mmCIF file of C-alpha atoms and ligand atoms in Angstrom:
data_model
loop_
_atom_site.group_PDB
_atom_site.id
_atom_site.type_symbol
_atom_site.label_atom_id
_atom_site.label_comp_id
_atom_site.label_asym_id
_atom_site.label_seq_id
_atom_site.Cartn_x
_atom_site.Cartn_y
_atom_site.Cartn_z
ATOM 1 C CA MET D 12 0.000 0.000 0.000
ATOM 2 C CA LYS D 13 1.222 3.543 -0.776
ATOM 3 C CA GLN D 14 2.773 5.285 2.217
ATOM 4 C CA THR D 15 1.255 8.475 3.578
ATOM 5 C CA VAL D 16 2.657 11.640 5.131
ATOM 6 C CA ALA D 17 0.590 14.017 7.256
ATOM 7 C CA PHE D 18 1.285 17.641 8.160
ATOM 8 C CA ILE D 19 -0.288 19.081 11.316
ATOM 9 C CA GLY D 20 -0.347 22.894 11.748
ATOM 10 C CA LEU D 21 -0.700 24.989 8.610
ATOM 11 C CA GLY D 22 0.490 28.287 10.101
ATOM 12 C CA ALA D 23 2.962 30.814 8.680
ATOM 13 C CA MET D 24 5.577 28.039 8.314
ATOM 14 C CA GLY D 25 3.535 24.849 8.038
ATOM 15 C CA TRP D 26 1.398 26.103 5.149
ATOM 16 C CA HIS D 27 4.462 26.377 2.880
ATOM 17 C CA MET D 28 6.322 23.350 4.264
ATOM 18 C CA ALA D 29 3.347 21.068 3.595
ATOM 19 C CA SER D 30 3.006 22.455 0.064
ATOM 20 C CA HIS D 31 6.345 20.793 -0.889
ATOM 21 C CA LEU D 32 5.455 17.313 0.392
ATOM 22 C CA PRO D 33 3.686 16.102 -2.790
ATOM 23 C CA LYS D 34 7.223 16.034 -4.331
ATOM 24 C CA THR D 35 7.931 12.959 -2.188
ATOM 25 C CA GLY D 36 5.448 10.914 -4.198
ATOM 26 C CA LEU D 37 3.635 9.955 -0.964
ATOM 27 C CA ASP D 38 -0.050 10.709 -0.373
ATOM 28 C CA VAL D 39 -0.121 13.982 1.576
ATOM 29 C CA LEU D 40 -2.713 14.565 4.312
ATOM 30 C CA VAL D 41 -3.110 17.926 6.045
ATOM 31 C CA TRP D 42 -4.819 18.848 9.288
ATOM 32 C CA ASN D 43 -5.234 22.252 10.897
ATOM 33 C CA ARG D 44 -7.062 23.327 14.075
ATOM 34 C CA THR D 45 -8.998 25.877 12.018
ATOM 35 C CA GLU D 46 -10.305 23.413 9.453
ATOM 36 C CA ALA D 47 -10.945 25.949 6.686
ATOM 37 C CA LYS D 48 -7.179 26.429 6.269
ATOM 38 C CA ALA D 49 -6.696 22.724 5.557
ATOM 39 C CA GLN D 50 -9.504 22.808 2.990
ATOM 40 C CA GLN D 51 -7.861 25.849 1.405
ATOM 41 C CA HIS D 52 -4.489 24.077 1.369
ATOM 42 C CA ALA D 53 -6.002 21.073 -0.383
ATOM 43 C CA SER D 54 -7.545 23.312 -3.021
ATOM 44 C CA HIS D 55 -4.161 25.028 -3.699
ATOM 45 C CA PHE D 56 -1.842 22.012 -3.576
ATOM 46 C CA ALA D 57 -1.969 18.264 -4.183
ATOM 47 C CA THR D 58 -2.872 17.578 -0.551
ATOM 48 C CA GLN D 59 -5.935 16.138 1.165
ATOM 49 C CA ALA D 60 -7.669 17.755 4.171
ATOM 50 C CA VAL D 61 -8.387 15.088 6.804
ATOM 51 C CA THR D 62 -9.553 14.698 10.398
ATOM 52 C CA ILE D 63 -6.931 14.535 13.160
ATOM 53 C CA GLU D 64 -7.813 10.842 13.646
ATOM 54 C CA GLN D 65 -6.874 10.180 10.002
ATOM 55 C CA ALA D 66 -3.739 12.346 10.184
ATOM 56 C CA VAL D 67 -2.224 10.334 13.042
ATOM 57 C CA GLN D 68 -2.637 7.118 11.024
ATOM 58 C CA ALA D 69 0.018 8.323 8.522
ATOM 59 C CA ASP D 70 3.459 6.690 8.175
ATOM 60 C CA TYR D 71 5.232 10.049 8.618
ATOM 61 C CA ILE D 72 3.657 12.805 10.695
ATOM 62 C CA PHE D 73 5.014 16.360 10.735
ATOM 63 C CA SER D 74 3.906 18.870 13.350
ATOM 64 C CA CYS D 75 4.665 22.605 13.339
ATOM 65 C CA LEU D 76 2.779 24.170 16.256
ATOM 66 C CA PRO D 77 3.675 27.160 18.454
ATOM 67 C CA THR D 78 4.997 25.251 21.499
ATOM 68 C CA SER D 79 5.984 21.818 22.805
ATOM 69 C CA ALA D 80 2.994 21.965 25.167
ATOM 70 C CA ASP D 81 0.672 22.139 22.130
ATOM 71 C CA VAL D 82 2.358 19.084 20.582
ATOM 72 C CA GLU D 83 2.272 17.115 23.851
ATOM 73 C CA GLN D 84 -1.466 17.791 24.243
ATOM 74 C CA LEU D 85 -2.174 16.735 20.695
ATOM 75 C CA ILE D 86 -0.175 13.488 20.939
ATOM 76 C CA GLN D 87 -1.815 12.685 24.283
ATOM 77 C CA ALA D 88 -5.269 13.024 22.748
ATOM 78 C CA HIS D 89 -4.391 11.403 19.406
ATOM 79 C CA PRO D 90 -1.563 8.839 19.629
ATOM 80 C CA PRO D 91 0.038 7.880 16.283
ATOM 81 C CA LYS D 92 0.107 4.324 14.909
ATOM 82 C CA ALA D 93 2.934 1.853 15.598
ATOM 83 C CA GLY D 94 5.734 1.936 13.019
ATOM 84 C CA SER D 95 5.328 5.629 12.185
ATOM 85 C CA VAL D 96 7.849 8.454 12.543
ATOM 86 C CA TRP D 97 6.753 11.727 14.184
ATOM 87 C CA ILE D 98 8.842 14.674 12.942
ATOM 88 C CA ASP D 99 8.256 17.695 15.157
ATOM 89 C CA CYS D 100 9.226 20.938 13.396
ATOM 90 C CA THR D 101 7.971 23.099 16.259
ATOM 91 C CA SER D 102 10.697 25.206 17.921
ATOM 92 C CA GLY D 103 10.332 23.309 21.163
ATOM 93 C CA VAL D 104 11.776 22.403 24.543
ATOM 94 C CA PRO D 105 14.595 19.778 24.661
ATOM 95 C CA GLU D 106 13.176 18.117 27.814
ATOM 96 C CA SER D 107 9.822 17.702 26.108
ATOM 97 C CA ALA D 108 11.505 16.023 23.104
ATOM 98 C CA GLN D 109 13.204 13.532 25.430
ATOM 99 C CA LYS D 110 9.916 12.832 27.198
ATOM 100 C CA LEU D 111 7.917 12.410 23.970
ATOM 101 C CA SER D 112 10.628 10.252 22.431
ATOM 102 C CA LYS D 113 10.566 7.816 25.386
ATOM 103 C CA GLN D 114 6.786 7.815 25.576
ATOM 104 C CA LEU D 115 6.262 7.184 21.854
ATOM 105 C CA GLN D 116 8.934 4.495 21.781
ATOM 106 C CA THR D 117 6.686 2.407 24.079
ATOM 107 C CA ILE D 118 4.035 2.299 21.330
ATOM 108 C CA GLY D 119 6.555 1.659 18.529
ATOM 109 C CA VAL D 120 6.746 5.225 17.214
ATOM 110 C CA ALA D 121 9.995 7.141 16.580
ATOM 111 C CA TYR D 122 9.986 10.826 17.535
ATOM 112 C CA LEU D 123 12.459 13.309 16.001
ATOM 113 C CA ASP D 124 12.786 16.925 17.114
ATOM 114 C CA ALA D 125 13.361 18.704 13.791
ATOM 115 C CA PRO D 126 12.967 22.470 14.142
ATOM 116 C CA VAL D 127 13.584 24.647 11.108
ATOM 117 C CA SER D 128 15.251 27.950 10.292
ATOM 118 C CA GLY D 129 14.985 30.185 7.239
ATOM 119 C CA GLN D 130 11.811 32.192 7.903
ATOM 120 C CA THR D 131 8.614 31.996 5.851
ATOM 121 C CA ILE D 132 10.528 32.809 2.655
ATOM 122 C CA GLY D 133 12.742 29.738 3.197
ATOM 123 C CA ALA D 134 9.635 27.642 3.820
ATOM 124 C CA GLU D 135 8.058 28.963 0.623
ATOM 125 C CA ASN D 136 11.202 28.260 -1.412
ATOM 126 C CA GLY D 137 11.781 24.846 0.202
ATOM 127 C CA THR D 138 15.260 25.823 1.393
ATOM 128 C CA LEU D 139 14.909 25.529 5.181
ATOM 129 C CA THR D 140 17.704 24.421 7.476
ATOM 130 C CA VAL D 141 16.454 21.455 9.519
ATOM 131 C CA MET D 142 18.303 20.529 12.737
ATOM 132 C CA VAL D 143 17.343 17.062 13.859
ATOM 133 C CA GLY D 144 17.691 15.330 17.218
ATOM 134 C CA GLY D 145 16.819 11.709 17.925
ATOM 135 C CA ASP D 146 17.437 8.141 16.823
ATOM 136 C CA ALA D 147 19.903 7.921 13.890
ATOM 137 C CA LEU D 148 17.978 5.158 12.089
ATOM 138 C CA ALA D 149 14.699 7.069 12.295
ATOM 139 C CA PHE D 150 16.582 10.108 10.983
ATOM 140 C CA GLU D 151 17.834 8.169 7.929
ATOM 141 C CA GLN D 152 14.293 6.908 7.314
ATOM 142 C CA ALA D 153 12.740 10.379 7.532
ATOM 143 C CA LYS D 154 15.473 12.305 5.693
ATOM 144 C CA PRO D 155 14.144 11.825 2.128
ATOM 145 C CA VAL D 156 10.724 13.124 3.244
ATOM 146 C CA ILE D 157 12.198 16.118 5.122
ATOM 147 C CA GLN D 158 14.252 16.838 1.977
ATOM 148 C CA ALA D 159 11.078 18.117 0.282
ATOM 149 C CA PHE D 160 11.324 21.490 2.075
ATOM 150 C CA ALA D 161 14.993 21.588 3.115
ATOM 151 C CA GLY D 162 18.188 23.202 1.879
ATOM 152 C CA LEU D 163 20.262 21.639 4.676
ATOM 153 C CA ILE D 164 19.409 18.744 7.006
ATOM 154 C CA GLU D 165 21.772 17.970 9.904
ATOM 155 C CA HIS D 166 21.448 15.221 12.487
ATOM 156 C CA VAL D 167 22.815 17.129 15.489
ATOM 157 C CA GLY D 168 22.575 14.485 18.231
ATOM 158 C CA ASP D 169 20.249 12.692 20.614
ATOM 159 C CA SER D 170 16.666 13.602 21.366
ATOM 160 C CA GLY D 171 16.334 17.294 22.276
ATOM 161 C CA SER D 172 19.550 18.364 20.498
ATOM 162 C CA GLY D 173 17.658 19.815 17.531
ATOM 163 C CA PHE D 174 15.533 21.981 19.845
ATOM 164 C CA ALA D 175 18.667 23.093 21.725
ATOM 165 C CA VAL D 176 20.405 24.191 18.495
ATOM 166 C CA LYS D 177 17.297 26.075 17.401
ATOM 167 C CA ALA D 178 16.989 27.909 20.739
ATOM 168 C CA VAL D 179 20.645 28.982 20.550
ATOM 169 C CA ASN D 180 20.285 30.026 16.893
ATOM 170 C CA ASN D 181 17.291 32.226 17.619
ATOM 171 C CA THR D 182 18.944 33.778 20.659
ATOM 172 C CA LEU D 183 21.894 34.646 18.398
ATOM 173 C CA MET D 184 19.489 36.160 15.879
ATOM 174 C CA ALA D 185 17.955 38.303 18.629
ATOM 175 C CA THR D 186 21.429 39.295 19.843
ATOM 176 C CA HIS D 187 22.461 40.371 16.346
ATOM 177 C CA LEU D 188 19.285 42.394 15.849
ATOM 178 C CA TRP D 189 19.573 44.134 19.209
ATOM 179 C CA ALA D 190 23.291 44.920 18.781
ATOM 180 C CA LEU D 191 22.639 46.286 15.287
ATOM 181 C CA ALA D 192 19.757 48.447 16.538
ATOM 182 C CA GLU D 193 22.037 49.877 19.253
ATOM 183 C CA GLY D 194 24.696 50.681 16.632
ATOM 184 C CA MET D 195 22.118 52.324 14.372
ATOM 185 C CA THR D 196 20.807 54.390 17.316
ATOM 186 C CA LEU D 197 24.307 55.705 18.014
ATOM 187 C CA LEU D 198 24.858 56.556 14.349
ATOM 188 C CA LYS D 199 21.499 58.320 14.023
ATOM 189 C CA SER D 200 22.308 60.343 17.133
ATOM 190 C CA LYS D 201 25.585 61.381 15.449
ATOM 191 C CA GLY D 202 23.620 62.495 12.365
ATOM 192 C CA VAL D 203 24.780 59.669 10.066
ATOM 193 C CA ASP D 204 22.457 58.530 7.276
ATOM 194 C CA LEU D 205 21.300 55.053 8.298
ATOM 195 C CA ALA D 206 20.821 53.621 4.803
ATOM 196 C CA SER D 207 24.428 54.574 3.887
ATOM 197 C CA ALA D 208 25.730 53.248 7.212
ATOM 198 C CA LEU D 209 23.895 49.967 6.669
ATOM 199 C CA SER D 210 25.371 49.644 3.191
ATOM 200 C CA CYS D 211 28.892 50.002 4.678
ATOM 201 C CA ILE D 212 28.185 47.494 7.455
ATOM 202 C CA ASN D 213 26.823 45.000 4.922
ATOM 203 C CA HIS D 214 30.171 45.160 3.109
ATOM 204 C CA SER D 215 32.130 44.926 6.366
ATOM 205 C CA SER D 216 32.793 42.559 9.232
ATOM 206 C CA GLY D 217 29.813 43.678 11.324
ATOM 207 C CA LYS D 218 27.209 42.262 8.926
ATOM 208 C CA SER D 219 24.649 39.576 9.786
ATOM 209 C CA SER D 220 21.389 38.330 8.326
ATOM 210 C CA MET D 221 19.736 40.994 10.499
ATOM 211 C CA SER D 222 21.761 43.772 8.813
ATOM 212 C CA GLU D 223 21.422 42.233 5.351
ATOM 213 C CA ASN D 224 17.678 41.623 5.495
ATOM 214 C CA ILE D 225 15.684 42.677 8.507
ATOM 215 C CA MET D 226 16.976 46.192 9.291
ATOM 216 C CA ALA D 227 16.233 47.632 5.829
ATOM 217 C CA GLN D 228 13.182 45.530 4.980
ATOM 218 C CA ARG D 229 11.307 45.826 8.294
ATOM 219 C CA VAL D 230 12.772 48.506 10.579
ATOM 220 C CA LEU D 231 14.093 51.428 8.488
ATOM 221 C CA ASN D 232 11.009 51.279 6.235
ATOM 222 C CA ARG D 233 8.803 51.203 9.393
ATOM 223 C CA GLY D 234 6.869 48.233 7.949
ATOM 224 C CA PHE D 235 7.601 45.683 10.727
ATOM 225 C CA ASN D 236 5.917 43.180 8.396
ATOM 226 C CA LYS D 237 4.860 40.203 10.535
ATOM 227 C CA THR D 238 6.164 36.773 9.473
ATOM 228 C CA PHE D 239 7.547 35.549 12.819
ATOM 229 C CA ALA D 240 5.682 36.625 15.931
ATOM 230 C CA LEU D 241 7.687 38.295 18.700
ATOM 231 C CA ASP D 242 6.085 36.078 21.361
ATOM 232 C CA LEU D 243 7.500 32.999 19.558
ATOM 233 C CA LEU D 244 11.000 34.512 19.634
ATOM 234 C CA GLN D 245 10.515 35.331 23.348
ATOM 235 C CA LYS D 246 9.664 31.634 23.819
ATOM 236 C CA ASP D 247 12.848 30.528 21.986
ATOM 237 C CA ILE D 248 15.102 32.828 24.031
ATOM 238 C CA GLY D 249 13.349 31.522 27.162
ATOM 239 C CA ILE D 250 14.202 27.939 26.147
ATOM 240 C CA ALA D 251 17.888 28.902 25.756
ATOM 241 C CA VAL D 252 17.950 30.717 29.104
ATOM 242 C CA ASP D 253 16.305 27.748 30.843
ATOM 243 C CA LEU D 254 19.060 25.524 29.378
ATOM 244 C CA ILE D 255 21.725 27.924 30.709
ATOM 245 C CA GLN D 256 20.202 27.570 34.181
ATOM 246 C CA GLN D 257 19.958 23.775 33.907
ATOM 247 C CA GLU D 258 23.619 23.602 32.871
ATOM 248 C CA GLN D 259 24.559 26.094 35.633
ATOM 249 C CA LEU D 260 26.537 28.281 33.220
ATOM 250 C CA GLN D 261 27.303 31.994 33.305
ATOM 251 C CA LEU D 262 26.341 33.373 29.865
ATOM 252 C CA PRO D 263 25.487 37.004 30.582
ATOM 253 C CA ALA D 264 24.877 38.259 27.020
ATOM 254 C CA MET D 265 22.116 35.718 26.367
ATOM 255 C CA GLN D 266 20.437 36.605 29.647
ATOM 256 C CA MET D 267 20.695 40.320 28.856
ATOM 257 C CA VAL D 268 19.107 39.738 25.441
ATOM 258 C CA GLN D 269 16.190 37.991 27.146
ATOM 259 C CA GLN D 270 15.635 41.034 29.359
ATOM 260 C CA GLN D 271 15.528 43.339 26.327
ATOM 261 C CA PHE D 272 13.275 41.108 24.226
ATOM 262 C CA THR D 273 10.710 40.661 26.989
ATOM 263 C CA ARG D 274 10.184 44.403 27.505
ATOM 264 C CA ILE D 275 7.112 44.067 25.278
ATOM 265 C CA GLU D 276 4.596 41.863 27.102
ATOM 266 C CA LYS D 277 3.471 38.555 25.564
ATOM 267 C CA SER D 278 -0.136 39.623 24.905
ATOM 268 C CA LYS D 279 1.103 42.482 22.688
ATOM 269 C CA ALA D 280 4.059 40.519 21.304
ATOM 270 C CA GLN D 281 1.844 37.896 19.690
ATOM 271 C CA ASP D 282 0.503 40.498 17.251
ATOM 272 C CA LEU D 283 3.935 41.940 16.394
ATOM 273 C CA ASP D 284 6.775 40.792 14.158
ATOM 274 C CA PHE D 285 9.986 39.976 16.092
ATOM 275 C CA SER D 286 11.660 43.009 14.482
ATOM 276 C CA ALA D 287 9.305 45.266 16.500
ATOM 277 C CA ALA D 288 11.417 44.436 19.587
ATOM 278 C CA VAL D 289 13.695 47.329 18.570
ATOM 279 C CA GLN D 290 10.822 49.760 19.218
ATOM 280 C CA SER D 291 11.498 49.531 22.950
ATOM 281 C CA LEU D 292 15.084 50.676 22.275
ATOM 282 C CA GLU D 293 13.699 53.532 20.154
ATOM 283 C CA GLN D 294 11.416 54.573 23.015
ATOM 284 C CA MET D 295 14.258 54.362 25.565
ATOM 285 C CA ASN D 296 16.370 56.773 23.518
ATOM 286 C CA ARG D 297 13.593 58.721 21.773
ATOM 287 C CA ILE D 298 15.352 57.979 18.484
ATOM 288 C CA GLU D 299 13.455 56.387 15.584
ATOM 289 C CA LEU D 300 15.460 54.111 13.286
ATOM 290 C CA SER D 301 14.348 55.494 9.936
HETATM 291 P P1 NDP A 2 1.657 30.380 13.458
HETATM 292 O O1 NDP A 2 1.112 31.045 14.674
HETATM 293 O O2 NDP A 2 1.625 31.100 12.163
HETATM 294 O O3 NDP A 2 0.893 28.979 13.242
HETATM 295 C C1 NDP A 2 0.639 28.122 14.313
HETATM 296 C C2 NDP A 2 -0.107 26.899 13.809
HETATM 297 O O4 NDP A 2 -0.362 26.036 14.903
HETATM 298 C C3 NDP A 2 -1.484 27.213 13.210
HETATM 299 O O5 NDP A 2 -1.734 26.273 12.196
HETATM 300 C C4 NDP A 2 -2.415 27.015 14.402
HETATM 301 O O6 NDP A 2 -3.738 26.673 14.010
HETATM 302 C C5 NDP A 2 -1.777 25.839 15.055
HETATM 303 N N1 NDP A 2 -2.058 25.736 16.485
HETATM 304 C C6 NDP A 2 -1.839 26.667 17.445
HETATM 305 N N2 NDP A 2 -2.134 26.177 18.661
HETATM 306 C C7 NDP A 2 -2.588 24.898 18.456
HETATM 307 C C8 NDP A 2 -3.053 23.891 19.314
HETATM 308 N N3 NDP A 2 -3.121 24.068 20.645
HETATM 309 N N4 NDP A 2 -3.453 22.709 18.757
HETATM 310 C C9 NDP A 2 -3.387 22.508 17.426
HETATM 311 N N5 NDP A 2 -2.953 23.442 16.553
HETATM 312 C C10 NDP A 2 -2.546 24.616 17.066
HETATM 313 O O7 NDP A 2 3.131 29.936 13.836
HETATM 314 P P2 NDP A 2 4.415 29.756 12.886
HETATM 315 O O8 NDP A 2 4.060 28.902 11.727
HETATM 316 O O9 NDP A 2 5.066 31.070 12.691
HETATM 317 O O10 NDP A 2 5.366 28.934 13.887
HETATM 318 C C11 NDP A 2 5.193 27.546 14.136
HETATM 319 C C12 NDP A 2 6.469 27.046 14.820
HETATM 320 O O11 NDP A 2 7.588 27.258 13.952
HETATM 321 C C13 NDP A 2 6.788 27.796 16.130
HETATM 322 O O12 NDP A 2 7.339 26.918 17.077
HETATM 323 C C14 NDP A 2 7.818 28.856 15.679
HETATM 324 O O13 NDP A 2 8.643 29.256 16.765
HETATM 325 C C15 NDP A 2 8.558 28.088 14.595
HETATM 326 N N6 NDP A 2 9.218 28.901 13.563
HETATM 327 C C16 NDP A 2 8.606 29.999 12.990
HETATM 328 C C17 NDP A 2 9.249 30.725 11.996
HETATM 329 C C18 NDP A 2 8.629 31.914 11.323
HETATM 330 O O14 NDP A 2 9.350 32.653 10.617
HETATM 331 N N7 NDP A 2 7.325 32.166 11.459
HETATM 332 C C19 NDP A 2 10.599 30.357 11.547
HETATM 333 C C20 NDP A 2 11.116 29.141 12.145
HETATM 334 C C21 NDP A 2 10.452 28.475 13.128
HETATM 335 P P3 NDP A 2 -4.863 27.785 13.689
HETATM 336 O O15 NDP A 2 -4.753 28.052 12.211
HETATM 337 O O16 NDP A 2 -6.125 27.145 14.076
HETATM 338 O O17 NDP A 2 -4.531 29.001 14.530
#
């Protein structure tokens, strides 16, 4: 019988990721909490909208939900079938990956933590970086399916390692954005033209993906176009800071970045793009980065 792959969570990332799965040649099932989105997906792509009960009967199941708690709840209510591989693309908590991996193993299911990086544009283009933790054999089995939306797939270690790499990556992203915004604030105060300054930085050693993409495309143009919610980045930094505490390390810059990125409270942050975090720096200094 033809194998099936299901995708659970057709949000900003999942919508695009699932759209590439028909390339695998498997039958592609999609499920979303708001059902209309799954119906819409099926009408745009070669996918089939199904019930959650049908989705968890697939041979490969992807999830891309906001948090590990959401995935845990879903798996608790709807356990997958024996022999399947659950590939969790949520940016989640390493401890939760270890717990789910052990729990699913008892019913014959392999669980991989496989968070992604590359923003919605990378999801749309099928060029995401996928950092995978978990059993090496399950990884080899799932790799050709993950390939459908990936530019790079790395097996980074045991269960939870993928989530740990993702949390560190996103904390670095936040650090780069904040440091760049501080530099831009200083330059604006000195009367330097920010577009020219940014051009120099992007041809110099201080550049980053934040200087090359986000500063011009979301901050200087005042668009703050939402593709990645600030509350999700706050969650990722929180995961990294929790790991620092568990490991009893002293990593002051990461902890400082958390303080700055949580100045905007969660209820507001969920409606904002992550780039809007620099607005609290603008308010502190009464200097707009434009
Ligand atoms: P969105 O908020 O756009 O989408 C979330 C999806 O999860 C929606 O399909 C939503 O359904 C569903 N959902 C939310 N809560 C539940 C629940 N309790 N049970 C079942 N389904 C639920 O998020 P993103 O796509 O932006 O992010 C998803 C994950 O990917 C997050 O962990 C994020 O940190 C990570 N990520 C995001 C990136 C980005 O640029 N946006 C980049 C890389 C990683 P409904 O439609 O009903 O609301």
